[in-house]
Amino acid sequence: NAGVTQTPKFRILKIGQSMTLQCTQDMNHNYMYWYRQDPGMGLKLIYYSVGAGITDKGEVPNGYNVSRSTTEDFPLRLELAAPSQTSVYFCASSYSGRAGIKGETQYFGPGTRLLVL
Amino acid sequence: GENVEQHPSTLSVQEGDSAVIKCTYSDSASNYFPWYKQELGKRPQLIIDIRSNVGEKKDQRIAVTLNKTAKHFSLHITETQPEDSAVYFCAASYGYSTLTFGKGTMLLVSP
């Protein structure tokens, strides 16, 4: 199993440009998540999905969009990139979304480092 | 929503010493508390977790304790080694809620 994979690893965007961050998992996990990690800060949830066709906002969704057409893929779309979106983006997945139930462990991808200038 | 506070933000120890990182949470309903380790430039990886029906859990040199009454949980690393140097994150969740992470602790282990 490759686990959770993300592309690209690094990207520089100009203000106002758009891009899609790709995330794929091959563990047949139902739940997928997008986080951003700013320097010196923890992980903040952007969006998550409980299964194909179902997505929901996290703590910091503004400026982002997601879709989940398959179990495996969960792309994150940035529209009109702003310097405030400079960050490291992590995708994660888990089998279960139920805390305290076996399978709730989240597995992270390697991250995408995004710089908006 | 849930709020997780983590202390200290940085921790320096000598190799062989013990390290303790503490987290407090706000929602008494939280029942799952994982700890993640993130090495420089790498992804966060789960190192240990605890559920609210357990007070302590150990895995070799790592242990986690949970005090539900005080709403805090701690990570204990004994006999620290240079490869333990990393950022450690605590988190909390309950039911179908999503994980809320602390801001992280940078642990530096000097040889």
Coordinates of N, CA, C and O in Angstrom, one line a residue, chain A residues 17-96:
Chain A
Q17 N -3.9 33.4 -8.7 CA -4.0 32.2 -9.4 C -4.7 31.1 -8.7 O -5.0 31.2 -7.5
S18 N -5.1 30.0 -9.4 CA -5.8 28.9 -8.8 C -5.0 27.6 -9.0 O -4.2 27.6 -9.9
M19 N -5.3 26.7 -8.1 CA -4.7 25.4 -8.3 C -5.4 24.3 -7.5 O -6.2 24.7 -6.6
T20 N -5.2 23.1 -7.9 CA -5.7 22.0 -7.2 C -4.7 21.1 -6.5 O -3.7 20.7 -7.2
L21 N -4.8 20.8 -5.3 CA -3.9 19.9 -4.6 C -4.5 18.5 -4.6 O -5.7 18.4 -4.2
Q22 N -3.8 17.6 -5.0 CA -4.3 16.2 -5.2 C -4.0 15.4 -3.9 O -2.9 15.5 -3.3
C23 N -4.9 14.5 -3.6 CA -4.8 13.6 -2.5 C -5.4 12.3 -2.9 O -6.6 12.3 -3.3
T24 N -4.7 11.2 -2.7 CA -5.2 9.9 -3.0 C -4.8 8.9 -1.9 O -3.7 8.9 -1.4
Q25 N -5.8 8.0 -1.5 CA -5.4 7.0 -0.5 C -5.9 5.6 -1.1 O -6.9 5.5 -1.7
D26 N -5.1 4.6 -0.8 CA -5.4 3.3 -1.3 C -5.7 2.3 -0.2 O -5.5 1.1 -0.3
M27 N -6.2 2.8 1.0 CA -6.5 2.0 2.1 C -8.0 1.7 2.3 O -8.4 1.2 3.3
N28 N -8.8 2.2 1.3 CA -10.2 2.0 1.3 C -10.8 2.7 2.6 O -11.8 2.2 3.2
H29 N -10.2 3.8 2.9 CA -10.7 4.6 4.1 C -12.0 5.4 3.7 O -12.0 6.0 2.6
N30 N -12.9 5.5 4.6 CA -14.1 6.3 4.3 C -13.9 7.8 4.5 O -14.4 8.6 3.8
Y31 N -13.1 8.1 5.5 CA -13.0 9.5 6.0 C -11.7 10.1 5.4 O -10.6 9.5 5.5
M32 N -11.8 11.3 4.9 CA -10.6 12.0 4.4 C -10.7 13.4 4.9 O -11.8 14.0 5.1
Y33 N -9.5 14.0 5.1 CA -9.4 15.3 5.7 C -8.3 16.2 5.0 O -7.3 15.6 4.5
W34 N -8.5 17.5 5.0 CA -7.5 18.4 4.6 C -7.2 19.4 5.7 O -8.1 20.0 6.3
Y35 N -5.9 19.5 6.1 CA -5.4 20.4 7.1 C -4.4 21.3 6.5 O -3.7 21.0 5.5
R36 N -4.3 22.5 7.1 CA -3.1 23.3 6.8 C -2.3 23.5 8.1 O -2.9 23.5 9.2
Q37 N -1.0 23.7 7.9 CA -0.1 23.8 9.1 C 0.7 25.0 8.8 O 1.6 25.1 8.0
D38 N 0.5 26.1 9.7 CA 1.3 27.3 9.6 C 2.5 27.2 10.6 O 2.3 26.4 11.6
P39 N 3.6 27.9 10.4 CA 4.7 27.8 11.3 C 4.4 28.0 12.7 O 3.7 29.0 13.0
G40 N 4.8 27.1 13.6 CA 4.6 27.3 15.0 C 3.1 27.0 15.4 O 2.8 27.3 16.6
M41 N 2.3 26.6 14.5 CA 0.9 26.3 14.9 C 0.6 24.8 14.7 O 1.3 24.1 14.0
G42 N -0.5 24.5 15.2 CA -0.9 23.1 15.0 C -1.6 22.9 13.7 O -1.5 23.7 12.8
L43 N -2.3 21.8 13.5 CA -3.0 21.5 12.3 C -4.4 22.0 12.4 O -5.1 21.7 13.4
K44 N -4.8 22.8 11.4 CA -6.2 23.3 11.4 C -6.9 22.6 10.2 O -6.5 22.6 9.1
L45 N -8.1 22.2 10.5 CA -8.9 21.4 9.6 C -9.6 22.4 8.6 O -10.3 23.3 9.0
I46 N -9.5 22.1 7.3 CA -10.0 22.9 6.3 C -11.4 22.4 5.9 O -12.4 23.0 5.9
Y47 N -11.4 21.1 5.4 CA -12.6 20.4 5.0 C -12.4 18.9 5.3 O -11.2 18.5 5.4
Y48 N -13.5 18.2 5.4 CA -13.4 16.8 5.5 C -14.5 16.1 4.8 O -15.5 16.8 4.4
S49 N -14.4 14.8 4.6 CA -15.4 14.0 3.9 C -15.6 12.7 4.6 O -14.7 12.0 5.0
V50 N -16.9 12.3 4.7 CA -17.2 11.1 5.4 C -17.4 9.9 4.4 O -17.7 8.8 4.8
G51 N -17.4 10.3 3.1 CA -17.6 9.3 2.1 C -17.8 9.9 0.8 O -17.9 11.2 0.7
A52 N -17.7 9.2 -0.3 CA -17.9 9.7 -1.6 C -19.2 10.5 -1.7 O -20.3 10.1 -1.3
G53 N -19.1 11.7 -2.3 CA -20.3 12.6 -2.4 C -20.6 13.4 -1.2 O -21.6 14.3 -1.3
I54 N -19.9 13.3 -0.1 CA -20.3 14.0 1.1 C -19.0 14.7 1.7 O -18.0 14.1 1.9
T55 N -19.2 16.1 1.8 CA -18.1 16.9 2.3 C -18.7 17.9 3.3 O -19.9 18.2 3.3
D56 N -17.8 18.4 4.2 CA -18.2 19.3 5.2 C -17.1 20.2 5.6 O -15.9 19.9 5.4
K57 N -17.4 21.5 6.0 CA -16.4 22.4 6.4 C -15.8 22.1 7.7 O -16.4 21.6 8.6
G58 N -14.5 22.5 7.8 CA -13.8 22.4 9.0 C -13.7 23.8 9.7 O -14.6 24.6 9.5
E59 N -12.6 24.0 10.3 CA -12.4 25.3 11.1 C -12.1 26.4 10.2 O -12.5 27.6 10.5
V60 N -11.3 26.2 9.1 CA -10.8 27.3 8.2 C -11.1 27.0 6.8 O -10.2 26.9 5.9
P61 N -12.4 27.0 6.3 CA -12.7 26.6 4.9 C -12.7 27.8 3.9 O -12.6 27.5 2.7
N62 N -12.6 29.0 4.4 CA -12.7 30.1 3.4 C -11.5 30.2 2.5 O -10.4 30.1 2.8
G63 N -11.9 30.3 1.2 CA -10.9 30.3 0.1 C -10.5 29.0 -0.5 O -9.7 28.9 -1.4
Y64 N -11.2 27.9 0.0 CA -11.0 26.6 -0.5 C -12.3 25.9 -0.9 O -13.4 26.3 -0.4
N65 N -12.1 24.9 -1.8 CA -13.3 24.0 -2.1 C -12.8 22.6 -2.3 O -11.6 22.4 -2.6
V66 N -13.7 21.7 -2.0 CA -13.3 20.3 -2.1 C -14.4 19.5 -2.9 O -15.5 20.0 -3.0
S67 N -14.1 18.3 -3.3 CA -15.0 17.4 -3.9 C -14.6 16.0 -3.6 O -13.4 15.8 -3.3
R68 N -15.5 15.1 -3.6 CA -15.2 13.7 -3.3 C -16.0 12.8 -4.2 O -17.1 12.4 -3.8
S69 N -15.5 12.6 -5.4 CA -16.3 11.8 -6.3 C -16.0 10.3 -6.2 O -16.8 9.4 -6.6
T70 N -14.9 9.9 -5.6 CA -14.5 8.5 -5.4 C -14.1 8.3 -4.0 O -13.7 9.3 -3.3
T71 N -14.0 7.1 -3.5 CA -13.5 6.8 -2.2 C -12.0 7.2 -2.1 O -11.5 7.7 -1.0
E72 N -11.3 7.0 -3.2 CA -9.8 7.2 -3.1 C -9.3 8.6 -3.2 O -8.3 9.0 -2.6
D73 N -10.1 9.5 -3.8 CA -9.5 10.8 -4.1 C -10.3 12.0 -3.4 O -11.5 11.9 -3.3
F74 N -9.5 12.9 -3.0 CA -10.1 14.1 -2.2 C -9.3 15.3 -2.6 O -8.5 15.8 -1.8
P75 N -9.5 15.9 -3.7 CA -8.8 17.1 -4.1 C -9.2 18.4 -3.4 O -10.4 18.5 -3.1
L76 N -8.3 19.3 -3.2 CA -8.5 20.6 -2.6 C -8.2 21.6 -3.6 O -7.2 21.7 -4.1
R77 N -9.2 22.5 -3.8 CA -9.1 23.5 -4.8 C -8.9 24.9 -4.1 O -9.7 25.2 -3.2
L78 N -7.9 25.6 -4.6 CA -7.7 27.0 -4.1 C -8.1 27.9 -5.3 O -7.5 27.8 -6.4
E79 N -9.0 28.8 -5.0 CA -9.4 29.8 -6.0 C -8.8 31.2 -5.6 O -8.9 31.5 -4.4
L80 N -8.3 31.9 -6.5 CA -7.8 33.2 -6.2 C -6.8 33.2 -5.0 O -7.1 33.8 -3.9
A81 N -5.7 32.6 -5.2 CA -4.7 32.4 -4.1 C -4.3 33.7 -3.5 O -4.1 34.8 -4.2
A82 N -4.2 33.7 -2.2 CA -3.8 34.9 -1.4 C -2.5 34.6 -0.6 O -2.3 33.4 -0.2
P83 N -1.7 35.6 -0.2 CA -0.5 35.3 0.6 C -0.9 34.5 1.9 O 0.0 33.8 2.4
S84 N -2.1 34.8 2.4 CA -2.5 34.1 3.7 C -2.6 32.6 3.5 O -2.7 31.9 4.5
Q85 N -2.6 32.1 2.3 CA -2.8 30.7 2.0 C -1.4 30.0 1.9 O -1.3 28.8 1.7
T86 N -0.3 30.8 2.1 CA 1.0 30.2 2.2 C 1.0 29.3 3.4 O 0.8 29.8 4.5
S87 N 1.3 28.0 3.2 CA 1.2 27.1 4.3 C 1.7 25.7 3.8 O 2.0 25.5 2.6
V88 N 1.7 24.7 4.7 CA 1.9 23.3 4.3 C 0.6 22.7 4.5 O -0.1 22.8 5.5
Y89 N 0.1 22.0 3.4 CA -1.2 21.3 3.4 C -1.0 19.8 3.5 O -0.3 19.2 2.8
F90 N -1.7 19.3 4.5 CA -1.7 17.8 4.7 C -3.1 17.2 4.4 O -4.1 17.7 4.9
C91 N -3.1 16.1 3.7 CA -4.3 15.3 3.6 C -4.1 14.1 4.5 O -3.0 13.7 4.8
A92 N -5.3 13.7 5.0 CA -5.2 12.5 5.9 C -6.5 11.7 5.7 O -7.4 12.1 5.1
S93 N -6.4 10.4 6.1 CA -7.6 9.6 6.0 C -7.7 8.6 7.2 O -6.7 8.4 7.9
S94 N -8.9 8.2 7.4 CA -9.1 7.2 8.5 C -10.2 6.3 8.0 O -11.1 6.7 7.3
Y95 N -10.2 5.1 8.6 CA -11.3 4.1 8.2 C -12.6 4.5 8.9 O -13.6 4.5 8.3
S96 N -12.5 4.9 10.2 CA -13.7 5.3 10.9 C -13.5 6.7 11.3 O -12.5 7.2 11.6

